[in-house]
Short mmCIF file of C-alpha atoms in Angstrom, two decimals:
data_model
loop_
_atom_site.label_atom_id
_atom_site.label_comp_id
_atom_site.label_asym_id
_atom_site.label_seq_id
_atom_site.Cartn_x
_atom_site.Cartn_y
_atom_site.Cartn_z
CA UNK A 22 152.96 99.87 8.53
CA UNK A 23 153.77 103.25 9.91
CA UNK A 24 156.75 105.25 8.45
CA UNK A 25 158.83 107.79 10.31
CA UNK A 26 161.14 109.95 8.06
CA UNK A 27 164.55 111.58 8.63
CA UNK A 28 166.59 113.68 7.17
CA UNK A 29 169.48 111.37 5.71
CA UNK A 30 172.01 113.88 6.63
CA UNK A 31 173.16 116.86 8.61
CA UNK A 32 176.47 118.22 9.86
CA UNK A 33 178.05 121.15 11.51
CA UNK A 34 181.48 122.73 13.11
CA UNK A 35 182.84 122.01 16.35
CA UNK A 36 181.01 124.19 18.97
CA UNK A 37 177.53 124.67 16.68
CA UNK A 38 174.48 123.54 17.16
CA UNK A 39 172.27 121.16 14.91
CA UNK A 40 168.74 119.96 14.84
CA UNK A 41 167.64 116.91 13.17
CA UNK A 42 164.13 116.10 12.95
CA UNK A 43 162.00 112.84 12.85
CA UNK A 44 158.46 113.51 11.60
CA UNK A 45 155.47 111.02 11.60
CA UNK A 46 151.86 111.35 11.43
CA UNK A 47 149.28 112.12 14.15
CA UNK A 48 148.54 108.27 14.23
CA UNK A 49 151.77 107.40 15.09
CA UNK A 50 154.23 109.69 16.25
CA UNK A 51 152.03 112.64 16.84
CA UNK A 52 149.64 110.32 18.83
CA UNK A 53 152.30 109.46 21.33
CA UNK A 54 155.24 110.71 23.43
CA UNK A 55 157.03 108.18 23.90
CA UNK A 56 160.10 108.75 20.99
CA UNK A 57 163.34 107.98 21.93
CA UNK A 58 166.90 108.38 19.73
CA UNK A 59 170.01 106.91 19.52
CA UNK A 60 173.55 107.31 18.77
CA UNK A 61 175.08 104.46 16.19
CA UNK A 62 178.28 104.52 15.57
CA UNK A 63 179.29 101.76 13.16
CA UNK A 64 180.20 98.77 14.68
CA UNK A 65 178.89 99.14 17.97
CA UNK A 66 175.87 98.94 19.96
CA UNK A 67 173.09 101.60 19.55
CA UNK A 68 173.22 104.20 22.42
CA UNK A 69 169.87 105.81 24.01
CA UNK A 70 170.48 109.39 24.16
CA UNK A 71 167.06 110.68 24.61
CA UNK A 72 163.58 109.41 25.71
CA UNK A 73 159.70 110.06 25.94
CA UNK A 74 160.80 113.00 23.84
CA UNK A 75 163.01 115.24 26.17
CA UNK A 76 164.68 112.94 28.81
CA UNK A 77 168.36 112.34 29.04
CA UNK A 78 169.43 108.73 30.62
CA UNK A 79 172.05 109.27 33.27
CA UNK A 80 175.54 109.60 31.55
CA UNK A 81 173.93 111.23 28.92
CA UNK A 82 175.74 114.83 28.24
CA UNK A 83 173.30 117.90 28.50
CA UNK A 84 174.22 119.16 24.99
CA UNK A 85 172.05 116.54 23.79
CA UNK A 86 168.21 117.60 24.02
CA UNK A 87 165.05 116.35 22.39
CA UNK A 88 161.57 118.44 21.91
CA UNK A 89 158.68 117.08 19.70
CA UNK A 90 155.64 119.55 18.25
CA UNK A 91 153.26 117.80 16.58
CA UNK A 92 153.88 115.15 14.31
CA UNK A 93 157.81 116.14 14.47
CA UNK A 94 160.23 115.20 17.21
CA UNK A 95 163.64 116.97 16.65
CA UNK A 96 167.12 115.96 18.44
CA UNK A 97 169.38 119.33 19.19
CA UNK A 98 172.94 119.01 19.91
CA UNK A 99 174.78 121.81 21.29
CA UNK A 100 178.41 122.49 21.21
CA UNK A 101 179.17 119.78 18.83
CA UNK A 102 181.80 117.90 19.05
CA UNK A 103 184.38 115.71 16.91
CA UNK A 104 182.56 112.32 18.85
CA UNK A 105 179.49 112.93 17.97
CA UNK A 106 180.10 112.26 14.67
CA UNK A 107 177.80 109.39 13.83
CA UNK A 108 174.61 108.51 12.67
CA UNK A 109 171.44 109.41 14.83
CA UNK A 110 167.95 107.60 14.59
CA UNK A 111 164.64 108.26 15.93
CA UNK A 112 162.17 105.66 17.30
CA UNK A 113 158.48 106.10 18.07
CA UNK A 114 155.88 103.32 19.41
CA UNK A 115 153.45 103.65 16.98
CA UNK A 116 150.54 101.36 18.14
CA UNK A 117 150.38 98.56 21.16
CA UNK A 118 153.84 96.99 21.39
CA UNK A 119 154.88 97.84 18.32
CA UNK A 120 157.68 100.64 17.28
CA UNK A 121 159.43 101.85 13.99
CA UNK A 122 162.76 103.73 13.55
CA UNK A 123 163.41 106.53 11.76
CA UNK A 124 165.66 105.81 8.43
CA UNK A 125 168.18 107.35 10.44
CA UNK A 126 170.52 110.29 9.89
CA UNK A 127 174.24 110.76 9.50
CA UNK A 128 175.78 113.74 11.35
CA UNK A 129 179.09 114.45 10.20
CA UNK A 130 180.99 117.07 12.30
CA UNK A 131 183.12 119.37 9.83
CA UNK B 8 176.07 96.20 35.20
CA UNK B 9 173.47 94.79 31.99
CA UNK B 10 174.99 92.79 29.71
CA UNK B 11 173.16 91.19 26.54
CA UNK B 12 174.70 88.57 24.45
CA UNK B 13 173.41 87.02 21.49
CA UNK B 14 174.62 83.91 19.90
CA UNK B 15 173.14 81.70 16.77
CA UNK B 16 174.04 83.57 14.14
CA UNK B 17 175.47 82.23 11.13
CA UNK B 18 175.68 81.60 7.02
CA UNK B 19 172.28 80.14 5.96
CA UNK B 20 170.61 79.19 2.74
CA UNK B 21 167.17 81.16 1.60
CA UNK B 22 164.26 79.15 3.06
CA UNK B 23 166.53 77.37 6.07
CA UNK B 24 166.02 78.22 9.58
CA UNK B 25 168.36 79.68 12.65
CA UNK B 26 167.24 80.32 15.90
CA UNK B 27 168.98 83.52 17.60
CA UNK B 28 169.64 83.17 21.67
CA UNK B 29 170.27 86.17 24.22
CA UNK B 30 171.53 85.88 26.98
CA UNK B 31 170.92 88.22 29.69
CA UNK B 32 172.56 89.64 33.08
CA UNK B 33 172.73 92.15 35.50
CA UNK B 34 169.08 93.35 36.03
CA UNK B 35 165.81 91.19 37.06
CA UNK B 36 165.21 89.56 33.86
CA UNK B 37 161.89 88.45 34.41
CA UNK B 38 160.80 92.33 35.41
CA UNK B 39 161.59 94.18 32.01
CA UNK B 40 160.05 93.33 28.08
CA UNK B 41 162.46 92.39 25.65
CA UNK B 42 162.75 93.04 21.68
CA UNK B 43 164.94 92.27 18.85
CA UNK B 44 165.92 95.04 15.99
CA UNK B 45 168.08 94.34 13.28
CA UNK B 46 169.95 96.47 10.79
CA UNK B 47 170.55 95.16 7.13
CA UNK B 48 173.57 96.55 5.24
CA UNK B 49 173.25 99.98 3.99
CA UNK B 50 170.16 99.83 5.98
CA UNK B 51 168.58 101.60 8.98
CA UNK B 52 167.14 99.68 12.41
CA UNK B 53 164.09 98.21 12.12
CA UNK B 54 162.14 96.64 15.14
CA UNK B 55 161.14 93.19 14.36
CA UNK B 56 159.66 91.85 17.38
CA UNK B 57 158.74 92.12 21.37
CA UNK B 58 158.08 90.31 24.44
CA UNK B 59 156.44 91.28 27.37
CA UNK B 60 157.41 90.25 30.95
CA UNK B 61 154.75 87.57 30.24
CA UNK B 62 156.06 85.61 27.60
CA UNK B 63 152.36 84.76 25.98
CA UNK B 64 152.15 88.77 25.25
CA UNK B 65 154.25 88.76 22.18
CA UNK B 66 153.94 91.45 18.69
CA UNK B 67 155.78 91.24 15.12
CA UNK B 68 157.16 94.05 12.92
CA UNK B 69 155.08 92.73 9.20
CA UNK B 70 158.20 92.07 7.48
CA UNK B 71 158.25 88.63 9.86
CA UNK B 72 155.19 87.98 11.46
CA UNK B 73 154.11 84.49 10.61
CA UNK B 74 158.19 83.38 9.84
CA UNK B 75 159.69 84.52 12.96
CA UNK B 76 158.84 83.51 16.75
CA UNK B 77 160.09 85.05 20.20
CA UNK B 78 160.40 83.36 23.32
CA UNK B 79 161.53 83.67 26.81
CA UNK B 80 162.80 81.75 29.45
CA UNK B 81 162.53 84.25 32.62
CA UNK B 82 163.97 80.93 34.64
CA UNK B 83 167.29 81.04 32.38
CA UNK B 84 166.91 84.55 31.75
CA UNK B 85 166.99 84.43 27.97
CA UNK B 86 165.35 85.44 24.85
CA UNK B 87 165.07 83.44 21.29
CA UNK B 88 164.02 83.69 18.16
CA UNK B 89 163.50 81.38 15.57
CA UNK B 90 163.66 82.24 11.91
CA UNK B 91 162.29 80.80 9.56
CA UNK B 92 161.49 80.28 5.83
CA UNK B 93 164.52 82.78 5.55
CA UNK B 94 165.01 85.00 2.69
CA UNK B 95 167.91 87.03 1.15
CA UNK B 96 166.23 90.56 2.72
CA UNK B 97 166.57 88.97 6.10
CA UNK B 98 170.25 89.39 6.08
CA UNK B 99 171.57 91.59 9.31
CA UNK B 100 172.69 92.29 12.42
CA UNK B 101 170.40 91.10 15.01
CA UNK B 102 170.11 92.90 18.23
CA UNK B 103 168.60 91.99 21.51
CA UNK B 104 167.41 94.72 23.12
CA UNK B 105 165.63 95.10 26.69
CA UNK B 106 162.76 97.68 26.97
CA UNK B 107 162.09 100.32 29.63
CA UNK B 108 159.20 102.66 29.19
CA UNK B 109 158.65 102.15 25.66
CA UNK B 110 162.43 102.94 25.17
CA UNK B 111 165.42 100.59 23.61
CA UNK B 112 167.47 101.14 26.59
CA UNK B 113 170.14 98.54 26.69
CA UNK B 114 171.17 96.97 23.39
CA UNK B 115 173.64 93.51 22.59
CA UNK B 116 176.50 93.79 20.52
CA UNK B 117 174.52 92.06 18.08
CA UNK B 118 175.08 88.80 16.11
CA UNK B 119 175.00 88.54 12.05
CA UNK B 120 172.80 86.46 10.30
CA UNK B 121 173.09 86.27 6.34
CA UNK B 122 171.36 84.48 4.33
CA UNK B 123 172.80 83.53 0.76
CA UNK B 124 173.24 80.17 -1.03
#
Protein backbone atom coordinates (compact mmCIF):
# COMPACT_ATOMS: atom_id res chain seq x y z
CA UNK A 1 0.00 0.00 0.00
CA UNK A 2 0.99 3.56 -0.56
CA UNK A 3 3.28 5.35 2.01
CA UNK A 4 3.32 9.04 2.72
CA UNK A 5 6.35 10.25 4.84
CA UNK A 6 6.80 13.07 7.38
CA UNK A 7 9.17 14.57 9.05
CA UNK A 8 8.78 13.16 12.75
CA UNK A 9 9.54 16.49 14.14
CA UNK A 10 9.79 20.23 13.85
CA UNK A 11 9.54 23.19 16.19
CA UNK A 12 10.01 26.87 16.39
CA UNK A 13 9.62 30.24 18.69
CA UNK A 14 6.59 32.06 19.30
CA UNK A 15 5.95 34.43 16.31
CA UNK A 16 8.16 32.16 13.57
CA UNK A 17 7.19 30.44 10.95
CA UNK A 18 7.55 26.57 10.17
CA UNK A 19 6.98 24.31 7.26
CA UNK A 20 6.43 20.72 7.54
CA UNK A 21 6.22 18.65 4.59
CA UNK A 22 4.35 15.39 3.56
CA UNK A 23 5.87 13.82 0.44
CA UNK A 24 4.42 10.86 -1.63
CA UNK A 25 4.89 9.61 -5.00
CA UNK A 26 3.31 10.72 -8.31
CA UNK A 27 0.89 7.66 -7.94
CA UNK A 28 -0.43 8.75 -4.94
CA UNK A 29 -0.01 12.02 -3.61
CA UNK A 30 1.44 13.67 -6.63
CA UNK A 31 -1.48 12.18 -8.70
CA UNK A 32 -4.06 13.97 -6.67
CA UNK A 33 -5.04 17.20 -4.85
CA UNK A 34 -7.03 16.29 -2.61
CA UNK A 35 -4.50 16.25 0.82
CA UNK A 36 -5.83 17.46 3.78
CA UNK A 37 -3.97 17.88 7.54
CA UNK A 38 -4.83 17.87 10.87
CA UNK A 39 -4.11 19.09 14.23
CA UNK A 40 -3.90 16.15 17.12
CA UNK A 41 -3.49 17.06 20.22
CA UNK A 42 -3.34 14.08 22.55
CA UNK A 43 -6.42 13.09 23.84
CA UNK A 44 -8.73 14.71 21.67
CA UNK A 45 -10.31 14.53 18.41
CA UNK A 46 -8.24 15.18 15.21
CA UNK A 47 -8.89 18.75 13.84
CA UNK A 48 -9.02 19.54 9.88
CA UNK A 49 -6.93 22.48 9.39
CA UNK A 50 -6.38 22.37 5.76
CA UNK A 51 -7.91 20.72 2.61
CA UNK A 52 -7.55 19.84 -1.21
CA UNK A 53 -4.12 21.23 -0.47
CA UNK A 54 -4.63 25.04 0.33
CA UNK A 55 -8.18 25.48 1.83
CA UNK A 56 -8.86 26.58 5.32
CA UNK A 57 -12.38 25.22 6.92
CA UNK A 58 -14.21 28.12 8.49
CA UNK A 59 -12.77 28.73 12.07
CA UNK A 60 -9.64 27.83 10.81
CA UNK A 61 -6.94 30.77 11.65
CA UNK A 62 -5.16 32.23 8.47
CA UNK A 63 -1.66 31.53 9.88
CA UNK A 64 -2.27 28.11 8.93
CA UNK A 65 -1.66 27.55 5.02
CA UNK A 66 -1.05 24.50 2.88
CA UNK A 67 0.74 24.43 -0.78
CA UNK A 68 1.73 21.08 -2.49
CA UNK A 69 4.49 20.91 -5.61
CA UNK A 70 4.80 17.77 -6.88
CA UNK A 71 4.92 14.79 -4.96
CA UNK A 72 5.27 17.12 -1.66
CA UNK A 73 2.46 18.90 0.12
CA UNK A 74 3.88 21.18 2.92
CA UNK A 75 1.73 22.78 5.95
CA UNK A 76 3.16 26.54 6.89
CA UNK A 77 2.27 28.08 10.07
CA UNK A 78 2.86 31.61 10.62
CA UNK A 79 3.23 33.45 13.81
CA UNK A 80 3.38 30.42 15.89
CA UNK A 81 1.96 30.17 18.79
CA UNK A 82 2.19 28.36 22.35
CA UNK A 83 -1.37 26.27 21.12
CA UNK A 84 -0.20 25.04 18.34
CA UNK A 85 1.95 22.93 19.96
CA UNK A 86 0.91 19.47 18.86
CA UNK A 87 1.38 16.94 16.47
CA UNK A 88 0.35 17.61 12.73
CA UNK A 89 -0.46 14.81 10.08
CA UNK A 90 -1.00 14.78 6.48
CA UNK A 91 -3.60 12.71 4.58
CA UNK A 92 -3.80 12.04 0.85
CA UNK A 93 -6.48 9.77 -1.13
CA UNK A 94 -4.30 7.71 -2.82
CA UNK A 95 -6.53 5.57 -5.17
CA UNK A 96 -10.62 5.16 -5.32
CA UNK A 97 -11.90 5.47 -1.75
CA UNK A 98 -9.00 4.75 -0.22
CA UNK A 99 -6.53 7.29 1.85
CA UNK A 100 -3.27 7.00 3.98
CA UNK A 101 -1.87 9.40 6.65
CA UNK A 102 1.25 10.70 6.93
CA UNK A 103 3.33 9.16 10.08
CA UNK A 104 2.62 12.38 11.44
CA UNK A 105 4.81 15.12 12.92
CA UNK A 106 5.27 16.67 16.33
CA UNK A 107 5.62 20.48 16.42
CA UNK A 108 6.85 21.63 19.58
CA UNK A 109 6.77 25.45 20.05
CA UNK A 110 10.05 26.57 22.02
CA UNK B 1 -23.96 21.18 15.37
CA UNK B 2 -22.22 17.34 14.21
CA UNK B 3 -21.74 15.17 16.77
CA UNK B 4 -20.18 11.52 16.37
CA UNK B 5 -20.22 9.01 19.07
CA UNK B 6 -18.82 5.72 19.10
CA UNK B 7 -19.54 3.01 21.50
CA UNK B 8 -18.41 -0.94 21.58
CA UNK B 9 -15.21 -0.70 22.57
CA UNK B 10 -13.74 -2.83 25.06
CA UNK B 11 -10.91 -5.52 26.51
CA UNK B 12 -10.87 -8.49 24.06
CA UNK B 13 -8.87 -11.65 23.63
CA UNK B 14 -6.65 -12.16 20.20
CA UNK B 15 -8.94 -13.93 17.69
CA UNK B 16 -12.48 -12.67 19.50
CA UNK B 17 -14.69 -10.26 17.88
CA UNK B 18 -16.27 -6.57 18.82
CA UNK B 19 -18.38 -4.70 16.75
CA UNK B 20 -17.78 -0.73 17.01
CA UNK B 21 -21.21 1.56 16.65
CA UNK B 22 -21.38 5.42 15.72
CA UNK B 23 -23.76 7.26 16.24
CA UNK B 24 -24.42 10.26 14.30
CA UNK B 25 -26.24 13.83 14.53
CA UNK B 26 -26.59 17.09 13.35
CA UNK B 27 -26.14 16.88 9.51
CA UNK B 28 -28.18 14.62 6.82
CA UNK B 29 -26.67 11.40 7.57
CA UNK B 30 -27.67 9.62 4.67
CA UNK B 31 -26.01 12.61 2.31
CA UNK B 32 -22.22 12.35 3.41
CA UNK B 33 -19.62 8.92 3.26
CA UNK B 34 -18.38 7.79 6.39
CA UNK B 35 -14.87 6.15 7.51
CA UNK B 36 -13.21 4.83 10.49
CA UNK B 37 -9.28 5.62 11.37
CA UNK B 38 -7.66 4.42 14.27
CA UNK B 39 -4.45 5.29 16.05
CA UNK B 40 -2.41 2.50 17.93
CA UNK B 41 -0.18 3.61 20.82
CA UNK B 42 2.94 5.29 19.89
CA UNK B 43 1.39 5.12 16.56
CA UNK B 44 0.19 7.50 13.81
CA UNK B 45 -3.64 7.48 12.12
CA UNK B 46 -4.22 5.06 9.80
CA UNK B 47 -7.49 4.86 7.65
CA UNK B 48 -8.99 1.52 7.90
CA UNK B 49 -12.14 1.67 6.12
CA UNK B 50 -15.06 3.77 4.14
CA UNK B 51 -18.57 3.91 3.24
CA UNK B 52 -20.21 5.64 0.69
CA UNK B 53 -23.68 7.28 0.93
CA UNK B 54 -24.70 3.89 -0.58
CA UNK B 55 -23.89 1.47 1.87
CA UNK B 56 -23.03 -1.48 -0.88
CA UNK B 57 -19.96 0.97 -2.01
CA UNK B 58 -17.63 0.03 0.74
CA UNK B 59 -13.21 -0.08 0.60
CA UNK B 60 -10.61 -1.53 3.30
CA UNK B 61 -7.19 -0.18 4.37
CA UNK B 62 -5.02 -4.04 3.80
CA UNK B 63 -4.19 -4.30 7.31
CA UNK B 64 -8.19 -5.46 7.70
CA UNK B 65 -9.75 -6.21 4.64
CA UNK B 66 -11.21 -9.66 4.85
CA UNK B 67 -11.43 -9.34 9.13
CA UNK B 68 -13.22 -6.17 9.37
CA UNK B 69 -16.79 -5.10 7.88
CA UNK B 70 -18.58 -1.55 7.69
CA UNK B 71 -22.08 -0.92 7.64
CA UNK B 72 -24.66 1.71 7.67
CA UNK B 73 -27.97 2.27 8.70
CA UNK B 74 -28.89 5.78 6.92
CA UNK B 75 -32.58 5.04 8.64
CA UNK B 76 -30.86 5.12 12.27
CA UNK B 77 -28.17 7.19 11.10
CA UNK B 78 -25.29 5.01 12.20
CA UNK B 79 -22.16 3.36 11.22
CA UNK B 80 -20.60 -0.21 12.46
CA UNK B 81 -17.95 -2.19 12.24
CA UNK B 82 -17.34 -5.54 13.08
CA UNK B 83 -13.94 -6.92 13.95
CA UNK B 84 -12.95 -9.81 13.71
CA UNK B 85 -10.32 -12.60 14.09
CA UNK B 86 -8.65 -9.76 16.26
CA UNK B 87 -5.05 -9.56 16.84
CA UNK B 88 -2.68 -7.83 19.34
CA UNK B 89 -1.66 -5.01 16.39
CA UNK B 90 -5.31 -4.14 16.27
CA UNK B 91 -5.16 -2.43 19.55
CA UNK B 92 -6.37 1.50 19.30
CA UNK B 93 -8.41 4.19 19.33
CA UNK B 94 -11.11 3.90 16.87
CA UNK B 95 -12.51 6.93 15.25
CA UNK B 96 -15.58 7.52 13.25
CA UNK B 97 -15.12 9.97 10.96
CA UNK B 98 -17.62 11.58 8.28
CA UNK B 99 -16.14 12.53 4.82
CA UNK B 100 -16.56 15.70 2.77
CA UNK B 101 -14.67 16.05 -0.45
CA UNK B 102 -12.21 13.49 0.12
CA UNK B 103 -11.46 15.24 3.51
CA UNK B 104 -11.79 13.79 7.34
CA UNK B 105 -13.85 16.65 8.30
CA UNK B 106 -15.64 15.83 11.47
CA UNK B 107 -14.06 13.21 13.73
CA UNK B 108 -15.66 11.17 17.19
CA UNK B 109 -13.96 11.31 20.29
CA UNK B 110 -13.05 7.92 19.59
CA UNK B 111 -13.55 4.63 21.54
CA UNK B 112 -10.53 2.13 22.61
CA UNK B 113 -10.37 -1.23 21.62
CA UNK B 114 -7.40 -3.49 22.98
CA UNK B 115 -6.87 -6.59 22.42
CA UNK B 116 -4.71 -8.75 24.95
CA UNK B 117 -5.41 -12.04 26.77
Amino acid sequence: QSAVTQPPSASGSPGQSVTISCTGASSDLGGFNHVSWYQYHPGKAPRLIIYEVSERPSGVPDRFSGSKSGNTASLTVSGLQAEDEAEYYCASYVEIYKWVFGGGTKLTVL
Amino acid sequence: EVHLVESGGGLVQPGGSLRLSCAASGFIFSEYSMNWVRQAPGKGLEWISYSRTSPSVVSYADSVKGRFTISRDNAKNSLSLQMNSLRAEDTAVYYCVRDHIYTFDFWGQGIVVTVSS
